[in-house]
Structure formats: structure tokens, C-alpha cells
Short mmCIF file of C-alpha atoms in Angstrom, two decimals:
data_model
loop_
_atom_site.label_atom_id
_atom_site.label_comp_id
_atom_site.label_asym_id
_atom_site.label_seq_id
_atom_site.Cartn_x
_atom_site.Cartn_y
_atom_site.Cartn_z
CA MET C 177 -30.21 47.23 43.81
CA LYS C 178 -29.42 51.34 42.52
CA ARG C 179 -27.17 51.78 39.76
CA SER C 180 -25.28 54.84 41.55
CA THR C 181 -25.15 52.46 44.02
CA LEU C 182 -23.28 49.48 41.51
CA PHE C 183 -21.40 53.15 39.22
CA THR C 184 -19.87 53.88 42.60
CA LEU C 185 -18.68 50.52 43.75
CA CYS C 186 -16.98 49.81 40.82
CA ALA C 187 -15.61 53.28 40.28
CA CYS C 188 -14.24 52.29 42.86
CA VAL C 189 -12.75 48.99 41.72
CA LEU C 190 -11.60 50.67 38.31
CA VAL C 191 -9.39 53.77 40.69
CA ALA C 192 -7.51 51.13 42.90
CA GLN C 193 -6.85 48.21 40.10
CA GLY C 194 -6.18 51.03 38.03
CA MET C 195 -3.16 52.45 39.57
CA VAL C 196 -1.41 48.73 39.58
CA ALA C 197 -1.08 49.36 35.93
CA ALA C 198 -0.25 53.59 35.83
CA ILE C 199 3.04 53.45 37.08
CA ASN C 200 4.41 51.24 34.47
CA LEU C 201 4.22 53.94 32.00
CA LEU C 202 6.09 56.55 34.15
CA VAL C 203 9.68 54.30 35.09
CA PRO C 204 11.33 55.95 32.46
CA GLN C 205 10.32 59.60 33.41
CA LEU C 206 11.25 58.12 37.26
CA SER C 207 14.18 56.87 36.47
CA SER C 208 15.50 61.03 34.87
CA SER C 209 13.48 62.42 37.81
CA GLY C 210 15.05 64.31 40.58
CA LEU C 211 14.62 61.24 43.06
CA HIS C 212 17.18 59.78 41.41
CA PRO C 213 16.30 56.12 42.01
CA SER C 214 18.32 53.33 41.72
CA SER C 215 17.19 50.42 39.74
CA SER C 216 16.79 48.73 43.28
CA GLU C 217 14.41 51.51 44.17
CA LEU C 218 12.35 52.19 41.04
CA LEU C 219 11.46 48.07 41.56
CA TRP C 220 9.74 48.35 44.65
CA ILE C 221 8.30 52.45 43.66
CA VAL C 222 6.34 50.48 41.53
CA ASP C 223 5.52 47.32 43.29
CA ALA C 224 5.26 48.28 46.98
CA TYR C 225 1.38 48.92 46.26
CA VAL C 226 1.16 44.98 44.49
CA ILE C 227 2.88 43.64 47.59
CA VAL C 228 0.39 45.60 50.77
CA PHE C 229 -2.46 45.39 48.46
CA ALA C 230 -2.50 41.68 47.65
CA GLY C 231 -0.48 40.98 51.06
CA LEU C 232 -3.19 42.44 53.64
CA LEU C 233 -6.80 41.95 50.64
CA ILE C 234 -7.40 38.81 52.64
CA PRO C 235 -7.07 40.36 56.83
CA ALA C 236 -8.96 43.40 55.41
CA GLY C 237 -11.85 41.69 53.64
CA ALA C 238 -12.87 40.02 57.22
CA LEU C 239 -12.62 42.94 58.67
CA GLY C 240 -14.82 44.97 56.49
CA ASP C 241 -17.02 41.69 57.25
CA ARG C 242 -16.69 41.82 60.91
CA TYR C 243 -17.06 45.53 61.81
CA GLY C 244 -18.36 46.89 58.47
CA ARG C 245 -18.01 46.86 54.84
CA LYS C 246 -19.29 50.59 54.51
CA GLY C 247 -16.80 52.16 56.91
CA ALA C 248 -13.94 49.93 55.34
CA LEU C 249 -14.14 51.40 52.26
CA LEU C 250 -14.55 54.78 53.67
CA THR C 251 -11.37 53.68 55.31
CA GLY C 252 -9.71 52.30 52.50
CA LEU C 253 -10.32 55.27 49.91
CA GLY C 254 -9.18 57.96 52.76
CA LEU C 255 -5.50 55.78 53.01
CA PHE C 256 -4.96 55.83 49.35
CA ALA C 257 -5.94 59.49 49.01
CA ALA C 258 -3.57 59.85 51.59
CA GLY C 259 -0.44 57.53 49.79
CA ALA C 260 -1.32 59.97 46.86
CA THR C 261 -0.72 62.79 48.80
CA VAL C 262 2.16 61.31 50.39
CA SER C 263 3.73 60.15 46.94
CA ALA C 264 2.82 63.68 44.84
CA LEU C 265 5.33 65.80 47.53
CA ALA C 266 7.87 62.66 47.44
CA VAL C 267 11.32 64.36 47.84
CA SER C 268 13.08 60.89 47.94
CA PRO C 269 12.69 57.19 46.41
CA ALA C 270 11.70 56.31 49.73
CA MET C 271 9.32 58.49 50.39
CA LEU C 272 7.54 58.32 47.47
CA ILE C 273 7.59 53.66 47.93
CA ALA C 274 5.73 54.88 51.60
CA GLY C 275 3.04 56.88 49.88
CA ARG C 276 2.79 53.62 47.09
CA ALA C 277 2.67 50.94 50.03
CA VAL C 278 -0.09 53.51 52.55
CA SER C 279 -2.01 53.64 49.41
CA GLY C 280 -1.54 49.86 48.80
CA ALA C 281 -3.69 49.12 51.76
CA GLY C 282 -6.41 51.52 50.83
CA ALA C 283 -6.93 49.24 48.55
CA ALA C 284 -7.33 45.90 50.56
CA LEU C 285 -9.77 47.56 52.15
CA ILE C 286 -11.29 48.92 48.93
CA MET C 287 -11.75 46.18 46.64
CA PRO C 288 -13.23 43.43 49.09
CA ALA C 289 -15.67 45.62 50.83
CA THR C 290 -17.35 47.04 46.53
CA MET C 291 -17.53 42.86 46.28
CA SER C 292 -19.50 42.04 50.13
CA ILE C 293 -21.71 45.18 49.60
CA LEU C 294 -22.51 44.38 46.21
CA MET C 295 -23.00 40.33 47.34
CA ARG C 296 -25.44 41.89 50.65
CA VAL C 297 -27.41 44.58 48.17
CA ALA C 298 -27.35 43.09 45.16
CA PRO C 299 -31.07 40.14 44.84
CA GLN C 300 -30.23 36.85 44.47
CA GLN C 301 -31.06 37.16 41.16
CA ASP C 302 -28.75 40.01 40.49
CA ARG C 303 -26.01 38.61 41.44
CA PRO C 304 -23.95 37.33 38.44
CA ARG C 305 -24.66 40.74 36.66
CA ALA C 306 -22.83 42.65 39.80
CA VAL C 307 -20.56 40.08 40.04
CA ALA C 308 -19.60 41.03 36.33
CA SER C 309 -19.75 44.67 36.39
CA TRP C 310 -17.53 44.07 39.53
CA THR C 311 -14.99 42.15 37.20
CA LEU C 312 -15.27 44.21 34.14
CA ALA C 313 -14.29 47.31 36.49
CA ALA C 314 -11.27 45.64 37.78
CA GLY C 315 -10.48 44.62 33.93
CA LEU C 316 -10.17 47.43 32.81
CA GLY C 317 -8.83 49.10 35.24
CA GLY C 318 -5.51 47.94 34.19
CA LEU C 319 -6.52 49.56 30.78
CA THR C 320 -7.47 52.61 32.42
CA GLY C 321 -4.18 53.14 33.67
CA ASN C 322 -1.98 52.21 31.32
CA ILE C 323 -4.42 54.80 29.20
CA GLY C 324 -3.71 57.61 31.77
CA GLY C 325 -0.19 56.96 33.07
CA GLY C 326 0.79 57.25 29.52
CA LEU C 327 -1.20 60.16 29.12
CA VAL C 328 0.69 61.34 32.14
CA GLY C 329 3.72 60.32 31.17
CA GLN C 330 3.84 62.04 27.23
CA TYR C 331 2.34 65.00 28.63
CA LEU C 332 2.72 65.43 32.92
CA SER C 333 5.37 65.08 35.48
CA TRP C 334 5.02 62.40 37.03
CA ARG C 335 2.89 63.98 40.37
CA ALA C 336 0.52 64.60 38.10
CA LEU C 337 -0.87 61.18 38.97
CA PHE C 338 -0.39 60.89 42.66
CA TRP C 339 -2.46 64.98 42.26
CA VAL C 340 -5.11 63.33 40.26
CA VAL C 341 -5.57 60.90 42.43
CA VAL C 342 -6.57 62.47 45.59
CA PRO C 343 -9.32 64.45 44.10
CA LEU C 344 -10.81 61.89 42.44
CA ALA C 345 -10.88 59.77 46.08
CA ALA C 346 -13.07 63.17 47.67
CA LEU C 347 -15.07 62.85 45.14
CA LEU C 348 -15.34 58.77 45.23
CA ALA C 349 -15.58 58.77 49.42
CA LEU C 350 -18.52 61.36 48.94
CA ALA C 351 -20.14 59.19 46.44
CA VAL C 352 -19.83 56.02 48.75
CA ALA C 353 -21.40 57.92 51.55
CA ARG C 354 -24.23 59.25 49.45
CA THR C 355 -25.47 56.48 47.50
CA THR C 356 -24.12 53.20 49.11
CA PRO C 357 -26.35 52.06 52.46
CA ARG C 358 -24.52 50.09 55.47
CA THR C 359 -24.99 46.43 55.55
CA ASP C 360 -25.81 44.65 58.66
CA ASN C 361 -22.62 43.70 60.44
CA THR C 362 -21.88 39.74 60.96
CA VAL C 363 -21.50 39.60 64.36
CA GLY C 364 -21.67 36.54 66.81
CA ASP C 365 -20.61 32.64 65.51
CA ARG C 366 -20.83 33.48 61.80
CA ALA C 367 -18.51 36.64 62.07
CA PRO C 368 -15.18 36.87 60.55
CA SER C 369 -12.70 35.97 63.35
CA LEU C 370 -9.66 38.01 63.29
CA ASP C 371 -7.69 35.26 64.12
CA PRO C 372 -4.32 37.43 65.05
CA LEU C 373 -1.67 35.41 64.83
CA GLY C 374 -3.05 33.35 61.48
CA THR C 375 -3.24 36.75 59.90
CA LEU C 376 0.28 37.65 60.76
CA LEU C 377 1.06 34.00 59.35
CA LEU C 378 -0.77 34.73 56.24
CA THR C 379 0.17 38.05 56.06
CA GLY C 380 4.28 37.43 56.04
CA GLY C 381 3.84 34.47 54.29
CA LEU C 382 2.19 36.28 51.10
CA LEU C 383 4.54 39.35 51.27
CA ALA C 384 7.09 36.72 51.39
CA LEU C 385 6.36 34.99 47.98
CA LEU C 386 5.29 38.34 46.76
CA PHE C 387 8.46 39.30 47.27
CA GLY C 388 10.65 36.11 46.44
CA ILE C 389 7.67 36.60 42.52
CA ILE C 390 8.04 40.50 41.58
CA GLU C 391 12.55 40.77 42.55
CA SER C 392 13.16 37.78 40.47
CA PRO C 393 13.80 38.93 37.30
CA MET C 394 16.01 41.23 38.79
CA TYR C 395 18.23 38.31 40.92
CA GLY C 396 17.11 35.64 39.70
CA TRP C 397 14.67 32.64 39.98
CA THR C 398 17.54 30.59 42.48
CA SER C 399 19.18 33.19 43.75
CA ALA C 400 20.10 33.17 47.47
CA ARG C 401 17.46 36.11 48.31
CA ILE C 402 14.80 34.61 46.07
CA LEU C 403 15.52 31.21 47.15
CA ALA C 404 14.83 32.43 51.33
CA ALA C 405 11.87 34.38 49.97
CA PHE C 406 9.95 31.64 48.80
CA ALA C 407 11.10 29.18 51.36
CA ILE C 408 9.66 31.28 54.20
CA GLY C 409 6.55 32.28 52.26
CA ALA C 410 6.08 28.58 51.89
CA ALA C 411 7.00 28.34 55.68
CA LEU C 412 4.73 30.86 56.38
CA VAL C 413 1.85 29.39 55.25
CA ALA C 414 2.04 26.43 56.39
CA LEU C 415 2.26 26.95 59.71
CA PHE C 416 -1.34 29.80 58.87
CA VAL C 417 -2.60 26.02 57.61
CA ALA C 418 -1.85 23.98 60.58
CA HIS C 419 -3.05 27.19 63.03
CA ALA C 420 -5.97 27.12 61.59
CA LEU C 421 -6.56 23.17 61.28
CA ARG C 422 -6.41 23.60 65.24
CA SER C 423 -8.28 26.69 65.96
CA ARG C 424 -11.85 27.48 66.88
CA ALA C 425 -11.83 30.80 64.93
CA PRO C 426 -9.59 30.87 62.78
CA LEU C 427 -9.31 33.53 59.90
CA PHE C 428 -10.83 31.44 57.18
CA ASP C 429 -10.79 27.24 57.18
CA PRO C 430 -8.25 26.15 54.57
CA ARG C 431 -10.35 23.69 54.22
CA VAL C 432 -13.02 25.28 52.22
CA PHE C 433 -10.23 24.48 49.62
CA ALA C 434 -11.16 20.58 49.14
CA THR C 435 -13.71 22.03 46.84
CA PRO C 436 -12.98 20.81 43.56
CA ARG C 437 -14.74 24.16 41.91
CA LEU C 438 -13.04 27.10 44.31
CA ARG C 439 -9.81 25.31 43.58
CA ALA C 440 -10.76 25.54 39.47
CA ALA C 441 -12.00 29.14 40.14
CA THR C 442 -9.02 29.86 42.15
CA LEU C 443 -6.96 28.64 39.41
CA GLY C 444 -8.61 30.28 36.48
CA THR C 445 -8.76 33.50 38.29
CA ALA C 446 -4.96 33.41 38.96
CA ALA C 447 -3.86 32.10 34.84
CA SER C 448 -6.45 35.10 33.55
CA PHE C 449 -3.91 37.46 35.12
CA PHE C 450 -0.89 36.04 34.32
CA GLY C 451 -1.69 36.19 30.73
CA LEU C 452 -3.30 39.50 30.74
CA PHE C 453 -0.64 41.35 32.82
CA SER C 454 2.49 39.14 30.47
CA LEU C 455 0.69 41.06 28.08
CA PHE C 456 0.06 44.58 29.77
CA TYR C 457 4.18 44.06 30.52
CA VAL C 458 5.50 43.76 26.58
CA ASN C 459 2.95 45.49 25.52
CA SER C 460 3.66 49.43 25.62
CA GLN C 461 7.59 48.13 24.73
CA TYR C 462 6.21 45.84 21.56
CA LEU C 463 4.73 49.44 21.01
CA GLN C 464 7.26 52.00 21.43
CA TYR C 465 9.79 50.13 20.46
CA GLU C 466 9.29 48.18 17.18
CA LYS C 467 5.96 49.94 16.40
CA GLY C 468 7.68 53.48 17.17
CA TYR C 469 4.47 54.73 19.66
CA GLY C 470 4.80 57.27 21.99
CA ALA C 471 2.92 56.77 25.44
CA ALA C 472 0.33 58.17 25.67
CA ARG C 473 -0.26 56.79 22.26
CA ALA C 474 1.41 53.20 23.55
CA GLY C 475 -2.03 53.58 26.35
CA LEU C 476 -4.38 54.88 24.12
CA ALA C 477 -3.45 51.89 21.38
CA ILE C 478 -4.76 48.94 24.04
CA ILE C 479 -7.76 50.25 24.09
CA PRO C 480 -9.74 47.08 21.94
CA LEU C 481 -8.90 44.69 24.76
CA THR C 482 -12.07 46.90 26.11
CA ILE C 483 -14.44 45.53 23.89
CA GLY C 484 -14.38 42.08 24.89
CA MET C 485 -14.64 42.89 28.33
CA VAL C 486 -17.26 44.92 27.94
CA LEU C 487 -20.04 43.38 25.56
CA VAL C 488 -18.83 39.83 26.71
CA PRO C 489 -20.05 39.32 30.10
CA LYS C 490 -23.55 41.00 29.08
CA LEU C 491 -23.71 37.75 26.87
CA ALA C 492 -21.83 35.53 29.18
CA ALA C 493 -24.98 36.21 32.42
CA ARG C 494 -27.04 35.68 30.55
CA TRP C 495 -26.07 32.30 28.83
CA SER C 496 -27.18 29.26 30.93
CA GLY C 497 -24.25 27.26 29.68
CA PRO C 498 -22.48 24.85 31.53
CA PRO C 499 -19.93 26.99 33.90
CA ARG C 500 -16.96 24.72 33.21
CA VAL C 501 -17.82 25.81 29.00
CA VAL C 502 -18.11 29.46 30.51
CA ALA C 503 -14.56 29.00 32.32
CA GLY C 504 -12.40 26.87 30.85
CA GLY C 505 -13.50 28.48 27.33
CA GLY C 506 -12.42 31.89 28.19
CA LEU C 507 -9.48 30.46 29.44
CA LEU C 508 -9.17 28.86 26.55
CA LEU C 509 -9.87 32.34 24.07
CA ILE C 510 -7.05 34.38 25.92
CA GLY C 511 -4.04 31.62 25.29
CA LEU C 512 -5.40 31.44 22.04
CA GLY C 513 -5.10 35.23 21.99
CA LEU C 514 -1.31 35.57 23.27
CA LEU C 515 -0.07 32.71 20.73
CA GLY C 516 -1.57 34.85 17.88
CA ALA C 517 -0.21 38.31 19.68
CA SER C 518 3.52 36.49 19.70
CA THR C 519 3.97 36.56 15.92
CA ALA C 520 3.87 39.92 15.94
CA THR C 521 6.84 42.31 15.07
CA GLY C 522 7.33 45.08 13.98
CA SER C 523 5.88 45.23 10.64
CA THR C 524 3.04 43.90 12.07
CA PRO C 525 -0.59 45.86 11.20
CA TYR C 526 -1.77 47.45 13.86
CA ALA C 527 -5.57 45.80 13.20
CA VAL C 528 -3.99 42.45 13.04
CA TYR C 529 -2.12 43.13 16.32
CA ALA C 530 -6.03 44.28 17.59
CA CYS C 531 -7.49 41.41 16.55
CA TRP C 532 -5.68 39.10 18.74
CA LEU C 533 -5.95 41.67 21.47
CA LEU C 534 -9.68 41.61 21.25
CA ILE C 535 -9.70 37.92 21.10
CA ILE C 536 -7.90 38.34 24.98
CA SER C 537 -10.67 41.12 25.54
CA ALA C 538 -13.70 38.20 24.98
CA GLY C 539 -11.68 35.41 26.56
CA THR C 540 -11.41 37.57 30.12
CA GLY C 541 -14.98 38.42 28.68
CA LEU C 542 -16.16 35.05 28.99
CA CYS C 543 -14.17 33.88 31.95
CA MET C 544 -13.59 35.83 34.59
CA PRO C 545 -17.65 36.63 35.58
CA THR C 546 -18.23 32.79 36.49
CA LEU C 547 -14.23 32.94 38.06
CA THR C 548 -14.94 35.55 40.61
CA LEU C 549 -18.58 34.49 41.02
CA SER C 550 -17.59 30.89 42.35
CA VAL C 551 -15.00 32.06 44.22
CA VAL C 552 -17.11 34.72 46.01
CA GLY C 553 -19.54 32.11 46.02
CA SER C 554 -17.56 29.62 47.82
CA LEU C 555 -17.87 31.21 51.70
CA PRO C 556 -20.90 32.22 52.90
CA PRO C 557 -23.20 35.46 52.03
CA HIS C 558 -21.66 37.13 55.58
CA GLN C 559 -18.23 36.39 54.58
CA ALA C 560 -19.02 38.07 50.74
CA GLY C 561 -15.46 40.01 52.26
CA LEU C 562 -13.32 37.27 52.69
CA GLY C 563 -14.64 35.71 49.41
CA SER C 564 -13.16 38.76 47.22
CA GLY C 565 -10.16 38.83 48.98
CA LEU C 566 -9.39 35.32 48.51
CA SER C 567 -10.67 36.14 44.75
CA THR C 568 -8.39 39.58 44.30
CA SER C 569 -4.96 37.91 46.18
CA ALA C 570 -5.23 35.15 43.56
CA ARG C 571 -5.39 37.70 40.72
CA GLU C 572 -2.90 39.59 42.63
CA VAL C 573 -0.31 36.98 42.62
CA GLY C 574 -1.59 35.81 38.76
CA ALA C 575 -0.46 39.80 37.86
CA ALA C 576 3.36 39.50 39.51
CA LEU C 577 3.86 36.00 37.81
CA GLY C 578 3.29 36.90 34.93
CA VAL C 579 5.54 39.96 35.17
CA ALA C 580 8.38 37.71 36.68
CA VAL C 581 8.53 35.64 34.14
CA THR C 582 8.31 37.85 31.11
CA GLY C 583 10.62 40.30 32.72
CA THR C 584 12.74 36.65 33.06
CA THR C 585 12.04 35.91 29.73
CA LEU C 586 12.87 39.04 28.13
CA ALA C 587 16.05 39.27 29.78
CA SER C 588 17.97 36.12 28.74
CA HIS C 589 17.10 36.13 25.25
CA THR C 590 19.75 39.82 24.81
CA SER C 591 20.54 37.74 21.32
CA GLY C 592 17.10 37.92 19.84
CA GLY C 593 16.85 41.32 20.63
CA PHE C 594 12.75 42.04 22.24
CA LEU C 595 10.78 40.47 19.72
CA GLY C 596 13.10 36.68 20.40
CA GLY C 597 12.02 37.53 23.96
CA MET C 598 8.30 38.76 23.45
CA GLU C 599 7.79 35.67 21.16
CA ALA C 600 9.37 33.48 23.93
CA ALA C 601 7.47 34.66 26.93
CA LEU C 602 4.38 35.19 25.47
CA ARG C 603 4.97 31.51 24.16
CA PHE C 604 5.54 29.75 27.74
CA VAL C 605 2.83 32.25 29.14
CA ALA C 606 -0.19 31.32 26.30
CA VAL C 607 1.02 27.14 27.28
CA VAL C 608 0.63 28.27 30.53
CA VAL C 609 -2.34 29.63 30.66
CA ILE C 610 -4.02 26.84 27.74
CA ALA C 611 -3.18 24.18 30.37
CA ALA C 612 -4.82 26.40 33.19
CA ALA C 613 -7.48 26.49 30.70
CA ALA C 614 -7.91 22.47 30.45
CA LEU C 615 -7.77 21.90 34.75
CA VAL C 616 -10.42 24.03 35.71
CA ALA C 617 -12.79 22.46 32.36
CA LEU C 618 -11.51 19.29 34.73
CA GLY C 619 -12.25 20.57 38.03
CA TYR C 620 -15.50 22.31 37.01
CA GLY C 621 -16.85 18.90 35.92
CA LYS C 622 -16.27 17.49 39.17
CA LYS C 623 -18.97 16.45 42.29
CA SER C 624 -17.76 18.91 45.21
#
């Protein structure tokens, strides 16, 4: 596989994932902008991208596998740029929310298409390294978004973030057209079914569940609105499972989750992003409120998280250790790093805080390639896009849960101030991640 192809595909992943985090650092500027968004509208400006992105991943992956992965990727980049243009030109909160949703639909096509192309063009012996590069790009996307959003928030207008995306997406589309080969479409009985009814049920269920997760900090986990969203989401997912088990050509067969390794890898993927995005949520606030950093400096201060993500996957790809040790050990390091970060106060030296970031980074770099390859490898190669959709859906649901749980915990610890809430939130999340590490190791140890 050509390096130019790998680099181009990973750049697409990085940009799509980066837009999840970048907007968070622009919230103060948006709230005081001429759009005058309400608190609810501000929440939707941030979350519309994530909800549409995560909700459409699985059908988007199947669409690319059936009708053409390169075409799906180029279409996704076009939608991504179109949504950014609408966002940059927004004259109302509703227009900005719509633009973010269109970009989210583009990202849903980009992520599984890139993975599916990698799995088709990379030789068997090179696939672990290719997947490691893909997962590195996805991880660095969150960090790049934090840095880019911080720089824009401090020195430029919020519209600049979206204007930068438009030519960037065009350049990526040109690079894809020139460097990325077309892969054979999957046809016949092996072709993924688009299954309109199943797609509608699963997408609707994921959207409802994500809505409940994301809005829970604002309305409360036990409010009627949130409970109704969870009930509708659970009902739609249950209907999808019942439909898929009876259908001759389902979107995907739920029986794949009978494999212990797939269940463990999906749980581990969600748990890792649960921890990472909990950290992202409190990191910028801690550095700005407690350490007195500006937005740009706060974005740059998270750079230690990149070190382990860059170095450790290269070592893990060469190590032939048991997957249960790699996956479980990586999650354990993330949990221990979060426990360490929970002890940070305003007087904690940045060097000490950075050490905890390095531990989290090493854990992420260790476990994510193995977890991603386990999910994608659970399906036949011709359904790699669908497998990538499953993996990325687990990431986004975990990320949304991390933000929601952390936001709720911070809001409920008003007496202890921000530091009290941060300590409680990170410790709770750390315990969950450590527990998940044990379950993942157990799942990898079982025979399929």
C-alpha cells in the first residue's frame, strides 16, 4: 500500500474526528456572538454534529461497501464542506445547527469508508499497522480539534473555524481522487443489505439514545424528556434486533455479538473514549479556570496526550503479546491516569499533570489498534465499512457518555467548586474504565 494513500485516508479521519472537539472551545465566543443562542440552542450547536455523525455510521458503512467506498468518501467530504459553508454563513442558531448536522452526515460517510479502503488495499501482514495508523489519526483528531479550537477562540472569529474547513476538505478530496484506488464493490449475496426498515429502526434508536445521553446534564437523567428518549431508543433498537433476526438480508446480523471477543472489543472501545472525552471535557476548564491559561495555551497544553498515541502503537504492532493483555492493559493505564489527574489542583505543577496525560496517552495507544482491529475483523473483509461503522459508533457513544456523566457530576458538586466536581467525575469515570478493563480481558480470554 502506498504511503500517500495511507496518509490521505488518515488525514480525512483526523479532520472528521477533530470537528467533534473543536467547537467546545468556541462556546464562550458563540454565546456572546451576534447569533444570541439560548442555552438549549448552544447545546445543539455543539451536539448536532455528534448525534448525526454517530447515528448514521452503520448504514453509511454499509452504503460504501455496497456502492463504492471511494465514492462514499468523496461524497462525505463534499457534505462535510457544504455543512461547513452553511455554518460559516449562519445568520441564526438554527442555520448553524443545520450546517453542523450536514457536516456530521459527511463525517459518517468518511470514517467507515477510510477504514474499509484500508482493509481492502493493505496486504494481510500490513493491516495491523494500517489500523494502528487509522486509530492514531482518530485519537489525534480530538487533540487537533482542541488545539485548533483554542487558537481560533483566542485569536479569530468562530466563523474562521468553518471557513478553514472548506478548502481543507477540497484539498483532501483532490488527494483522495489522485492517491486512493477504487476497490471492487461487493456484489451478489455478499453485498451488505441497505435494509431500509432496519436502517430506519437502528438509526432512529441510536439518535434517540444519543439525544438522551447528550441532553441529560441539562434536564437530569430522571426527567420525563430523557427517560422518554431512552425508552424510545431502547424500543427501536429492540425492534431492529427482532427485525434483523427474521430478515433474509438485514443491515447486519446481531448474532455477531455472540462472539465474546467482539463484545469485549466493543465495550473496550466505548470505555476508552468514555475516559478520554471525560478528560477533554474537564481539561480546558481546569487549565483555564484553575491554572489561568488562555484558550490557545489550554489547547496546546494537552499535547502530551499525543506522545503515547504516536509512539506506543508502533511498539504494540510489533509485539506478539496476547490481545487480552494489550487491550486490558491499555484500558487499565487509562483508568490509572484518570485517577492521577483527579488529584490535580490549582497549585499542581503542570509537569505533574502532564505525567498523568502521558499515562492516559500510553494506554490509549496500546489498546485502541487491537480493539479496532477486533471489531472490524469480526466481519468479513467485504463488510469492513460496516465493521468500522460499528467500531466508530462505539467510540462516539462512549464519548457522548463521558461528556454527559462528567457534566452531570460537575453540576451536582456546586458546594465543592469546580475542583470538587472534577475530582468526583474523573474518579468515577476511572473506576468504570478499570472495571471495563477487567471485563475486556475476560472477554478476550473466552473461546468464541
